[in-house]
Short mmCIF file of C-alpha atoms and ligand atoms in Angstrom, two decimals:
data_model
loop_
_atom_site.label_atom_id
_atom_site.label_comp_id
_atom_site.label_asym_id
_atom_site.label_seq_id
_atom_site.Cartn_x
_atom_site.Cartn_y
_atom_site.Cartn_z
CA MET O 1 -29.89 -43.69 -34.36
CA LYS O 2 -32.24 -46.62 -34.96
CA ASP O 3 -35.93 -45.90 -34.55
CA LYS O 4 -38.45 -46.93 -31.92
CA ASN O 5 -39.88 -49.77 -34.01
CA TYR O 6 -36.47 -51.30 -34.52
CA PHE O 7 -35.85 -51.28 -30.76
CA LEU O 8 -39.28 -52.71 -30.01
CA THR O 9 -38.74 -55.50 -32.53
CA LYS O 10 -35.42 -56.34 -30.89
CA ALA O 11 -37.14 -56.36 -27.50
CA GLN O 12 -39.71 -58.83 -28.85
CA GLU O 13 -36.98 -61.07 -30.29
CA ASN O 14 -35.58 -61.41 -26.81
CA PHE O 15 -38.78 -62.33 -25.07
CA PRO O 16 -37.78 -64.56 -22.14
CA GLU O 17 -39.55 -67.83 -21.60
CA LEU O 18 -41.46 -67.90 -18.32
CA LYS O 19 -41.06 -70.98 -16.17
CA PHE O 20 -44.02 -72.12 -14.11
CA SER O 21 -44.28 -74.17 -10.95
CA VAL O 22 -47.30 -75.17 -8.93
CA LEU O 23 -47.17 -74.58 -5.19
CA ALA O 24 -49.53 -76.23 -2.74
CA PRO O 25 -50.16 -74.36 0.52
CA ASP O 26 -49.82 -76.02 3.91
CA ILE O 27 -53.59 -76.52 4.31
CA THR O 28 -55.63 -78.53 1.83
CA GLU O 29 -59.21 -78.02 2.90
CA PHE O 30 -61.45 -75.76 4.98
CA SER O 31 -65.09 -75.68 5.96
CA GLY O 32 -66.68 -72.59 7.35
CA SER O 33 -69.49 -70.12 7.61
CA ASN O 34 -69.97 -66.37 8.04
CA GLY O 35 -66.92 -64.68 9.53
CA ASP O 36 -64.70 -67.77 9.44
CA SER O 37 -61.33 -67.52 7.78
CA ILE O 38 -58.37 -69.57 6.77
CA LEU O 39 -54.71 -68.62 6.40
CA LEU O 40 -52.73 -70.41 3.71
CA ASP O 41 -48.93 -70.43 3.71
CA LEU O 42 -47.12 -71.16 0.46
CA GLY O 43 -43.90 -71.68 2.38
CA GLN O 44 -42.09 -69.16 0.17
CA HIS O 45 -42.68 -65.89 -1.66
CA ALA O 46 -44.33 -66.51 -5.03
CA VAL O 47 -45.59 -64.49 -7.98
CA GLY O 48 -48.50 -65.85 -9.96
CA HIS O 49 -52.10 -66.97 -10.02
CA PHE O 50 -54.18 -68.50 -7.25
CA SER O 51 -56.95 -71.05 -7.73
CA PHE O 52 -59.25 -73.06 -5.48
CA ALA O 53 -62.53 -74.93 -5.51
CA PHE O 54 -65.68 -74.24 -3.56
CA ASP O 55 -68.62 -76.53 -2.78
CA ARG O 56 -71.36 -77.00 -0.22
CA VAL O 57 -70.65 -78.81 3.06
CA ASP O 58 -74.03 -80.61 3.13
CA VAL O 59 -76.98 -78.34 2.36
CA PHE O 60 -77.44 -76.74 -1.09
CA VAL O 61 -76.06 -73.17 -1.11
CA ASP O 62 -79.00 -71.11 -2.31
CA ALA O 63 -77.42 -67.65 -2.66
CA PRO O 64 -74.11 -66.22 -3.91
CA VAL O 65 -71.18 -66.59 -1.53
CA ARG O 66 -68.96 -63.59 -0.82
CA LEU O 67 -65.30 -64.14 0.02
CA VAL O 68 -62.61 -61.62 0.93
CA ILE O 69 -59.21 -62.84 -0.24
CA LYS O 70 -56.09 -61.10 0.94
CA PHE O 71 -52.55 -61.76 -0.29
CA GLY O 72 -49.58 -60.80 1.88
CA GLU O 73 -45.88 -60.78 1.17
CA ASP O 74 -45.50 -61.19 4.93
CA MET O 75 -47.75 -61.70 7.95
CA ARG O 76 -47.73 -58.04 8.89
CA GLU O 77 -49.42 -57.28 5.59
CA ILE O 78 -52.04 -59.95 6.27
CA ASN O 79 -52.76 -58.39 9.66
CA ASP O 80 -52.86 -54.82 8.34
CA ASP O 81 -56.21 -53.13 8.13
CA PHE O 82 -56.18 -51.80 4.57
CA SER O 83 -59.11 -49.48 5.29
CA GLU O 84 -56.69 -47.39 7.38
CA TYR O 85 -54.32 -46.86 4.46
CA LYS O 86 -53.23 -43.23 4.10
CA GLY O 87 -50.30 -43.43 1.68
CA VAL O 88 -49.70 -41.33 -1.41
CA LEU O 89 -49.77 -44.19 -3.93
CA SER O 90 -53.02 -45.73 -5.07
CA LYS O 91 -54.52 -48.11 -2.51
CA THR O 92 -55.43 -50.42 -5.39
CA TRP O 93 -51.89 -51.83 -5.10
CA LEU O 94 -52.94 -53.41 -1.79
CA GLN O 95 -53.71 -57.00 -2.65
CA GLU O 96 -57.23 -57.69 -1.48
CA GLU O 97 -60.26 -58.90 -3.45
CA ILE O 98 -63.93 -59.33 -2.71
CA ILE O 99 -65.36 -62.06 -4.89
CA ASN O 100 -68.93 -63.27 -5.23
CA LEU O 101 -69.48 -66.84 -6.36
CA ASP O 102 -72.90 -67.75 -7.70
CA PHE O 103 -72.56 -71.50 -7.32
CA PRO O 104 -70.01 -74.24 -6.50
CA GLN O 105 -67.13 -74.10 -8.94
CA LYS O 106 -63.41 -74.12 -9.50
CA VAL O 107 -62.11 -70.54 -9.28
CA THR O 108 -58.93 -69.32 -10.98
CA MET O 109 -58.36 -65.74 -9.99
CA PRO O 110 -57.53 -63.65 -13.06
CA ARG O 111 -55.02 -61.25 -11.50
CA ARG O 112 -51.38 -61.93 -10.67
CA TYR O 113 -50.33 -61.62 -7.02
CA ALA O 114 -47.04 -61.48 -5.13
CA CYS O 115 -47.36 -63.22 -1.79
CA ARG O 116 -46.40 -65.91 0.64
CA TYR O 117 -49.63 -65.88 2.67
CA ILE O 118 -53.25 -65.95 1.53
CA LYS O 119 -56.12 -65.26 3.91
CA ILE O 120 -59.64 -66.16 2.85
CA THR O 121 -62.54 -64.87 4.91
CA VAL O 122 -66.11 -65.98 4.33
CA GLU O 123 -67.95 -62.70 4.43
CA LYS O 124 -71.41 -63.96 3.60
CA THR O 125 -72.96 -67.32 2.90
CA THR O 126 -76.39 -68.75 3.61
CA ARG O 127 -75.01 -72.26 4.27
CA PRO O 128 -71.63 -73.63 5.40
CA ILE O 129 -69.15 -73.96 2.53
CA ARG O 130 -66.09 -76.02 1.78
CA LEU O 131 -62.95 -74.63 0.12
CA PHE O 132 -60.33 -77.04 -1.22
CA ASP O 133 -57.87 -77.73 -4.07
CA PHE O 134 -55.83 -74.65 -3.22
CA SER O 135 -53.10 -74.09 -5.73
CA PHE O 136 -50.73 -71.30 -6.73
CA ARG O 137 -49.16 -71.28 -10.20
CA ALA O 138 -45.94 -69.31 -9.84
CA SER O 139 -43.90 -67.78 -12.64
CA THR O 140 -40.40 -66.44 -13.18
CA SER O 141 -37.98 -66.05 -16.07
CA ALA O 142 -35.10 -67.11 -13.81
CA ASP O 143 -33.87 -70.62 -14.45
CA VAL O 144 -33.17 -71.93 -10.97
CA SER O 145 -31.40 -74.98 -12.36
CA VAL O 146 -28.43 -72.82 -13.45
CA LEU O 147 -28.03 -71.22 -10.03
CA LYS O 148 -24.88 -72.35 -8.24
CA SER O 149 -24.62 -71.96 -4.49
CA ALA O 150 -22.57 -69.02 -3.27
CA ASN O 151 -19.13 -70.16 -2.23
CA THR O 152 -19.13 -68.58 1.17
CA ALA O 153 -18.28 -70.23 4.45
CA ASP O 154 -20.19 -67.58 6.38
CA ALA O 155 -23.65 -68.84 7.42
CA LEU O 156 -25.28 -65.40 7.55
CA LEU O 157 -23.89 -64.38 4.14
CA ASN O 158 -25.14 -67.67 2.79
CA LYS O 159 -28.62 -67.00 4.10
CA ILE O 160 -28.49 -63.44 2.75
CA ASP O 161 -27.46 -64.82 -0.63
CA CYS O 162 -30.44 -67.20 -0.69
CA VAL O 163 -32.89 -64.42 0.15
CA ALA O 164 -31.25 -62.15 -2.43
CA THR O 165 -31.47 -64.70 -5.23
CA SER O 166 -35.13 -65.35 -4.34
CA THR O 167 -35.73 -61.61 -4.54
CA LEU O 168 -34.22 -61.44 -8.00
CA LYS O 169 -36.03 -64.58 -9.17
CA GLU O 170 -39.39 -63.15 -8.11
CA CYS O 171 -38.76 -59.82 -9.84
CA MET O 172 -37.60 -61.54 -13.04
CA GLN O 173 -40.69 -61.90 -15.15
CA ASN O 174 -41.04 -60.75 -18.79
CA VAL O 175 -38.86 -57.83 -17.78
CA PHE O 176 -36.89 -57.03 -14.66
CA GLU O 177 -39.75 -55.67 -12.58
CA ASP O 178 -38.99 -53.33 -9.70
CA GLY O 179 -41.38 -55.19 -7.43
CA PRO O 180 -43.91 -57.88 -8.36
CA LYS O 181 -46.46 -56.40 -5.96
CA ARG O 182 -45.80 -52.75 -6.90
CA ASP O 183 -45.02 -51.01 -9.34
CA ARG O 184 -44.58 -54.13 -11.52
CA ARG O 185 -42.71 -52.15 -14.16
CA LEU O 186 -39.26 -51.64 -15.56
CA TRP O 187 -37.25 -48.84 -13.93
CA ILE O 188 -33.68 -48.05 -14.97
CA GLY O 189 -32.18 -47.92 -11.46
CA ASP O 190 -33.64 -51.31 -10.62
CA LEU O 191 -32.74 -52.81 -13.99
CA ARG O 192 -29.11 -51.90 -13.50
CA LEU O 193 -28.83 -53.70 -10.16
CA GLU O 194 -30.92 -56.69 -11.24
CA ALA O 195 -28.85 -57.15 -14.38
CA LEU O 196 -25.62 -56.98 -12.37
CA THR O 197 -26.81 -59.66 -9.96
CA ASN O 198 -28.20 -61.74 -12.82
CA TYR O 199 -24.72 -61.95 -14.42
CA TYR O 200 -23.55 -63.83 -11.31
CA THR O 201 -26.64 -65.92 -10.66
CA PHE O 202 -29.24 -66.87 -13.28
CA ILE O 203 -27.29 -65.52 -16.28
CA ASN O 204 -30.38 -64.80 -18.34
CA LEU O 205 -28.93 -62.48 -20.98
CA GLU O 206 -32.10 -62.32 -23.04
CA VAL O 207 -34.03 -60.50 -20.38
CA VAL O 208 -31.23 -57.93 -19.93
CA LYS O 209 -31.08 -57.31 -23.67
CA ARG O 210 -34.83 -57.01 -23.84
CA CYS O 211 -34.93 -54.41 -21.08
CA LEU O 212 -32.14 -52.36 -22.65
CA TYR O 213 -34.04 -52.28 -25.94
CA LEU O 214 -37.33 -51.42 -24.22
CA PHE O 215 -35.74 -48.28 -22.82
CA ALA O 216 -34.07 -47.41 -26.11
CA ALA O 217 -37.57 -47.40 -27.63
CA GLY O 218 -38.73 -44.90 -25.01
CA LYS O 219 -39.71 -41.31 -25.58
CA CYS O 220 -36.91 -38.98 -24.45
CA ASN O 221 -37.94 -35.64 -22.97
CA GLU O 222 -37.08 -32.33 -24.63
CA SER O 223 -33.65 -32.42 -22.96
CA GLY O 224 -32.92 -35.85 -24.43
CA PHE O 225 -33.20 -37.95 -21.26
CA LEU O 226 -34.70 -41.42 -21.47
CA PRO O 227 -37.88 -42.24 -19.56
CA SER O 228 -37.01 -43.59 -16.13
CA PHE O 229 -39.53 -46.38 -16.49
CA VAL O 230 -41.53 -48.09 -19.21
CA TYR O 231 -44.56 -50.35 -19.22
CA GLU O 232 -45.07 -53.10 -21.70
CA THR O 233 -48.46 -54.41 -20.60
CA PRO O 234 -51.06 -54.22 -22.06
CA TYR O 235 -49.01 -52.37 -24.69
CA TYR O 236 -45.76 -50.48 -24.74
CA HIS O 237 -45.90 -47.16 -22.94
CA SER O 238 -43.02 -44.84 -22.21
CA GLY O 239 -43.10 -43.35 -18.69
CA ALA O 240 -43.37 -39.60 -18.27
CA THR O 241 -40.61 -39.29 -15.65
CA HIS O 242 -37.06 -38.48 -16.73
CA ILE O 243 -34.70 -38.77 -13.79
CA GLU O 244 -31.19 -37.80 -14.80
CA ASP O 245 -29.29 -40.22 -12.56
CA TYR O 246 -31.39 -43.05 -14.00
CA ALA O 247 -30.74 -41.86 -17.57
CA LEU O 248 -27.01 -42.00 -16.78
CA LEU O 249 -27.29 -45.41 -15.16
CA TYR O 250 -28.84 -46.67 -18.37
CA VAL O 251 -25.48 -45.96 -19.99
CA VAL O 252 -23.76 -47.83 -17.16
CA SER O 253 -26.14 -50.76 -17.72
CA VAL O 254 -25.06 -50.93 -21.36
CA CYS O 255 -21.40 -50.84 -20.24
CA ASP O 256 -22.08 -53.65 -17.73
CA TYR O 257 -23.80 -55.66 -20.45
CA PHE O 258 -20.82 -55.32 -22.78
CA GLU O 259 -18.39 -56.18 -19.98
CA HIS O 260 -20.26 -59.40 -19.28
CA THR O 261 -21.12 -60.47 -22.81
CA GLY O 262 -18.79 -58.75 -25.29
CA ASP O 263 -21.91 -58.43 -27.44
CA ARG O 264 -20.86 -55.74 -29.88
CA ALA O 265 -24.04 -55.77 -31.95
CA VAL O 266 -26.17 -54.62 -29.01
CA VAL O 267 -23.68 -51.91 -28.11
CA ASP O 268 -23.67 -50.66 -31.70
CA ASP O 269 -27.46 -50.44 -31.56
CA LEU O 270 -27.51 -48.58 -28.26
CA LEU O 271 -24.47 -46.34 -28.55
CA GLY O 272 -26.40 -43.39 -29.97
CA VAL O 273 -28.90 -43.49 -27.09
CA CYS O 274 -26.03 -43.65 -24.60
CA LYS O 275 -24.22 -40.69 -26.13
CA LEU O 276 -27.44 -38.71 -26.10
CA GLN O 277 -27.74 -39.26 -22.32
CA LEU O 278 -24.24 -37.95 -21.66
CA GLU O 279 -24.65 -35.04 -24.06
CA SER O 280 -27.95 -34.14 -22.45
CA PHE O 281 -26.37 -34.22 -19.03
CA SER O 282 -23.40 -32.10 -20.06
CA ALA O 283 -25.88 -29.52 -21.33
CA THR O 284 -27.04 -29.08 -17.72
CA LEU O 285 -23.53 -28.22 -16.44
CA ASP O 286 -22.71 -24.62 -15.57
CA LYS O 287 -19.55 -22.86 -16.74
CA ASN O 288 -17.62 -24.53 -13.91
CA LEU O 289 -18.68 -28.01 -15.10
CA ILE O 290 -21.06 -28.44 -12.15
CA ALA O 291 -24.54 -29.94 -12.60
CA THR O 292 -27.44 -27.53 -12.16
CA LYS O 293 -30.95 -28.02 -10.85
CA GLN O 294 -33.66 -28.70 -13.41
CA ASP O 295 -37.43 -28.49 -13.24
CA GLY O 296 -39.64 -31.23 -11.84
CA TRP O 297 -38.43 -34.58 -10.54
CA PHE O 298 -35.01 -34.59 -12.19
CA ALA O 299 -32.91 -36.57 -9.66
CA PHE O 300 -33.61 -39.53 -7.43
CA ILE O 301 -30.48 -40.95 -5.64
CA ASP O 302 -32.48 -42.38 -2.68
CA TRP O 303 -35.83 -42.09 -0.94
CA CYS O 304 -34.19 -40.34 2.05
CA PRO O 305 -36.63 -37.57 3.08
CA GLY O 306 -35.35 -34.07 2.39
CA LEU O 307 -32.23 -35.25 0.60
CA GLU O 308 -30.38 -32.69 -1.50
CA CYS O 309 -29.06 -34.51 -4.55
CA MET O 310 -26.78 -32.25 -6.60
CA THR O 311 -23.39 -33.50 -5.40
CA ALA O 312 -24.49 -37.11 -5.65
CA LEU O 313 -25.83 -36.46 -9.14
CA GLN O 314 -22.49 -35.00 -10.16
CA GLY O 315 -20.88 -38.21 -8.86
CA VAL O 316 -23.24 -40.37 -10.91
CA TYR O 317 -22.20 -38.36 -13.97
CA LEU O 318 -18.50 -38.99 -13.32
CA TYR O 319 -19.09 -42.64 -12.56
CA THR O 320 -20.92 -42.96 -15.87
CA LEU O 321 -18.31 -41.01 -17.84
CA GLU O 322 -15.58 -43.29 -16.59
CA ARG O 323 -17.45 -46.45 -17.50
CA PHE O 324 -18.51 -45.06 -20.86
CA ALA O 325 -14.97 -44.01 -21.75
CA GLU O 326 -13.79 -47.57 -20.99
CA LEU O 327 -16.49 -48.92 -23.28
CA LEU O 328 -15.55 -46.53 -26.10
CA LYS O 329 -11.91 -47.53 -25.74
CA ALA O 330 -12.79 -51.22 -25.85
CA ILE O 331 -14.79 -50.84 -29.06
CA GLY O 332 -12.37 -48.34 -30.66
CA ASP O 333 -14.93 -45.55 -30.94
CA ASP O 334 -13.73 -42.24 -32.42
CA GLU O 335 -15.12 -40.23 -29.52
CA TYR O 336 -13.13 -41.99 -26.82
CA GLU O 337 -10.74 -39.03 -26.46
CA LYS O 338 -13.56 -36.53 -26.17
CA TYR O 339 -15.27 -38.34 -23.30
CA SER O 340 -12.16 -39.42 -21.45
CA ALA O 341 -10.73 -35.89 -21.52
CA LEU O 342 -13.79 -34.72 -19.62
CA ILE O 343 -13.14 -36.98 -16.64
CA PRO O 344 -10.16 -35.17 -15.04
CA ALA O 345 -11.70 -31.81 -15.82
CA VAL O 346 -15.03 -32.62 -14.15
CA ARG O 347 -13.28 -34.29 -11.22
CA SER O 348 -11.13 -31.31 -10.41
CA ALA O 349 -14.06 -28.94 -10.87
CA SER O 350 -16.07 -31.07 -8.43
CA LYS O 351 -13.31 -30.99 -5.84
CA GLU O 352 -12.89 -27.28 -6.26
CA HIS O 353 -16.56 -26.31 -6.10
CA LEU O 354 -18.23 -29.03 -4.05
CA TYR O 355 -15.67 -29.88 -1.40
CA ASP O 356 -15.36 -27.89 1.80
CA GLU O 357 -11.60 -27.89 2.44
CA GLY O 358 -12.03 -26.56 5.97
CA LYS O 359 -14.50 -29.22 7.07
CA LYS O 360 -12.99 -31.91 4.82
CA VAL O 361 -16.36 -32.95 3.50
CA PHE O 362 -18.54 -32.51 0.41
CA ALA O 363 -20.98 -29.85 1.57
CA ASN O 364 -21.80 -26.95 -0.71
CA PRO O 365 -24.37 -24.33 -1.55
CA SER O 366 -25.86 -26.39 -4.38
CA ASP O 367 -27.05 -28.78 -1.65
CA ASN O 368 -27.80 -25.96 0.80
CA GLY O 369 -24.77 -27.09 2.77
CA GLN O 370 -26.51 -30.37 3.63
CA LEU O 371 -24.31 -33.22 4.84
CA SER O 372 -25.17 -36.63 3.45
CA VAL O 373 -23.64 -40.06 3.03
CA HIS O 374 -25.02 -39.89 -0.49
CA SER O 375 -22.81 -36.97 -1.51
CA GLN O 376 -19.66 -38.51 -0.03
CA VAL O 377 -20.30 -41.94 -1.53
CA TRP O 378 -21.00 -40.67 -5.02
CA MET O 379 -17.96 -38.42 -4.95
CA ILE O 380 -15.89 -41.49 -4.05
CA LEU O 381 -17.51 -43.51 -6.81
CA GLY O 382 -16.92 -40.61 -9.19
CA GLY O 383 -13.21 -40.68 -8.33
CA VAL O 384 -13.20 -37.11 -6.98
CA ILE O 385 -11.65 -38.24 -3.74
CA THR O 386 -9.49 -41.33 -3.40
CA GLY O 387 -7.25 -43.39 -1.13
CA GLU O 388 -6.85 -42.63 2.58
CA GLU O 389 -8.64 -39.30 2.27
CA ALA O 390 -11.69 -41.07 0.85
CA LYS O 391 -11.62 -43.76 3.54
CA ARG O 392 -11.51 -41.15 6.30
CA LEU O 393 -14.38 -39.31 4.68
CA LEU O 394 -16.50 -42.45 4.39
CA PHE O 395 -15.91 -43.51 8.00
CA SER O 396 -16.68 -40.02 9.22
CA CYS O 397 -20.13 -39.95 7.64
CA LEU O 398 -21.49 -43.48 8.14
CA ASP O 399 -23.60 -43.83 11.27
CA ASN O 400 -23.05 -40.14 11.95
CA GLU O 401 -26.37 -38.53 12.82
CA ASN O 402 -25.23 -35.22 11.37
CA PHE O 403 -25.27 -36.79 7.92
CA LYS O 404 -28.38 -37.93 6.07
CA GLN O 405 -28.17 -41.72 5.87
CA PRO O 406 -29.41 -44.02 3.08
CA VAL O 407 -32.86 -45.51 3.58
CA THR O 408 -33.04 -47.93 0.66
CA PRO O 409 -31.01 -51.01 -0.19
CA TYR O 410 -30.57 -49.24 -3.53
CA MET O 411 -28.42 -46.48 -2.06
CA ARG O 412 -26.76 -48.91 0.33
CA HIS O 413 -25.64 -50.88 -2.70
CA TYR O 414 -23.61 -47.86 -3.76
CA VAL O 415 -22.18 -47.44 -0.24
CA ILE O 416 -20.86 -51.00 -0.48
CA GLU O 417 -19.54 -50.36 -3.99
CA ALA O 418 -17.63 -47.38 -2.62
CA MET O 419 -16.20 -49.49 0.21
CA LEU O 420 -15.05 -52.18 -2.20
CA LYS O 421 -13.57 -49.57 -4.51
CA LEU O 422 -11.47 -48.41 -1.57
CA GLY O 423 -10.48 -52.01 -0.72
CA LEU O 424 -12.55 -52.03 2.47
CA LYS O 425 -13.80 -55.59 2.16
CA ASP O 426 -14.35 -56.24 5.88
CA ASP O 427 -16.30 -53.04 6.27
CA ALA O 428 -18.39 -53.94 3.23
CA VAL O 429 -19.25 -57.30 4.80
CA ARG O 430 -20.14 -55.65 8.10
CA TYR O 431 -22.37 -53.11 6.40
CA LEU O 432 -24.05 -55.76 4.28
CA LYS O 433 -24.71 -57.95 7.30
CA LYS O 434 -26.08 -55.05 9.27
CA PHE O 435 -28.71 -54.04 6.74
CA TRP O 436 -29.55 -57.13 4.73
CA GLY O 437 -28.83 -59.37 7.75
CA GLY O 438 -31.20 -57.12 9.70
CA MET O 439 -34.03 -57.98 7.30
CA VAL O 440 -33.15 -61.68 7.51
CA GLU O 441 -33.34 -61.48 11.29
CA LEU O 442 -36.83 -60.03 10.97
CA GLY O 443 -37.83 -63.06 8.91
CA ALA O 444 -37.64 -61.64 5.38
CA ASP O 445 -38.19 -64.23 2.63
CA THR O 446 -37.24 -61.59 0.07
CA PHE O 447 -35.57 -58.22 0.54
CA TRP O 448 -37.55 -55.03 1.02
CA GLU O 449 -37.78 -51.79 -0.89
CA ALA O 450 -36.85 -49.65 2.10
CA PHE O 451 -35.42 -50.56 5.50
CA ILE O 452 -34.30 -48.47 8.43
CA PRO O 453 -33.48 -50.85 11.30
CA ASP O 454 -34.83 -48.63 14.08
CA GLU O 455 -37.75 -47.24 12.09
CA LEU O 456 -39.59 -50.26 10.77
CA ASP O 457 -42.64 -48.24 9.78
CA PHE O 458 -40.67 -46.06 7.39
CA SER O 459 -42.20 -45.70 3.96
CA PRO O 460 -41.27 -43.41 1.05
CA TYR O 461 -45.01 -43.22 0.36
CA ASN O 462 -46.31 -42.25 3.78
CA ASP O 463 -47.68 -45.68 4.64
CA ARG O 464 -45.73 -48.87 5.23
CA MET O 465 -48.60 -51.01 3.89
CA ILE O 466 -47.75 -50.04 0.32
CA ASN O 467 -44.02 -50.82 0.60
CA SER O 468 -42.83 -53.58 -1.66
CA LEU O 469 -41.35 -56.45 0.33
CA CYS O 470 -39.74 -58.10 -2.64
CA HIS O 471 -37.87 -55.35 -4.34
CA ALA O 472 -35.44 -55.69 -7.22
CA TRP O 473 -32.89 -53.17 -6.12
CA SER O 474 -32.36 -55.10 -2.89
CA CYS O 475 -30.98 -58.22 -4.57
CA THR O 476 -27.35 -57.17 -4.93
CA PRO O 477 -25.83 -58.98 -1.93
CA SER O 478 -25.60 -61.99 -4.25
CA TYR O 479 -23.61 -59.87 -6.69
CA PHE O 480 -21.20 -58.72 -3.98
CA ILE O 481 -20.87 -62.11 -2.30
CA ARG O 482 -20.25 -63.94 -5.56
CA LYS O 483 -18.15 -61.37 -7.41
CA TYR O 484 -15.89 -60.44 -4.51
CA GLY O 485 -15.87 -63.86 -2.85
CA LEU O 486 -17.11 -62.41 0.45
C1 RAM U 1 -40.21 -46.49 -6.89
C2 RAM U 1 -39.99 -47.83 -7.39
C3 RAM U 1 -38.67 -48.10 -8.10
C4 RAM U 1 -37.75 -46.95 -8.11
C5 RAM U 1 -38.41 -45.63 -8.23
C6 RAM U 1 -37.48 -44.45 -8.24
O1 RAM U 1 -41.48 -46.07 -7.30
O2 RAM U 1 -40.17 -48.70 -6.35
O3 RAM U 1 -38.03 -49.21 -7.57
O4 RAM U 1 -36.80 -47.16 -9.12
O5 RAM U 1 -39.28 -45.49 -7.18
#
């Protein structure tokens, strides 16, 4: 296997060029005094740097001026009182600054923000002040000039496609970020879905390649699993979390990349890392070929509270094995037979040990008997259950309150994949419209990290304020609409 420095060098060689545009908000000038505020609207979600100028209105300002500047991805965020935040993630992700200006000047704020709205409040001044020359320098590595419109006659799908491509564009910076407001880093699960959508929209192959190499340079844990996320600013740092489903989906991302590019050199570089992920996973199987629980945070699947993940994780393994075997066949790798022989064996073991024949559902002791859409969907995607039996199973669990339901667009992506695998195109469209259309109806400019239609305050982090409202893994409607001609 190549070493870390080799992978980092390759990542550097594929550094995407950022494209900049300057946005002017709807208001050009404001005069005010203590307690006054102004709300600027950029007219669209943007990621970048904000600047403005400040001067006196008439009388010389003889003391520093204190401004509070708040950036919101939507208006709810602008109206939130951040001092009431009680979430589990650091409140420093909330985009609010207090700045003190000693004298009239042009101010370019040093930090990058993700927002549509900017609220400036004059907290303290001794004399009235004037703020003007508002400007926002936005960045993305997506080239909007290559984006074709989705060929759909359906107005709602068209709107969903526009919001989805904006979501991807905003998350596409030097890497595929998960969310430009938070966590602003490269996660495998997000990368996979962003890359998929990118193949049908902005077709920026450099950024995909770069992200694949950045993970290959990561520090695997003692079991051999890749880090689930990496940082590259201010310097490369390999994340300390090693989620197994993400490690497997890295392999799938390499398979997707090869499918869309035929780029053999990259696959040759990354093949060893991919094999290590599958070998590491198979080392966690028990004698019946069923995945076992590991220590710490070893599986993700979805942010659904209380979700038991083992059956779904087994499905991710099968899904990966199938894709990887196809890749090995395509490149004539010696180990094709070894991996492909595992597929029927693991599938029948999964049916035997994880399926409840009486209840006709995947519910088993490894998940404490819990019923979830997640288990059923991943068993379908893993090919453990097929055809009419699979369709019946899927219909029986969706919208059924006895089953845990997905809470993120990430998991809902895989529900739609399962529907399309079973040829259920109309149901896929209905499901897509219900969840992504639901966000559009609520005025989303970009798609959110988590969304439960009748629980708008839901947050995986115990406070909605910290949720990312432009989240990478929510961009896949454009993939579905464009690939399947929905
Ligand atoms: C969150 C991020 C990211 C996701 C992980 C599992 O912290 O938002 O999108 O991949 O969780």
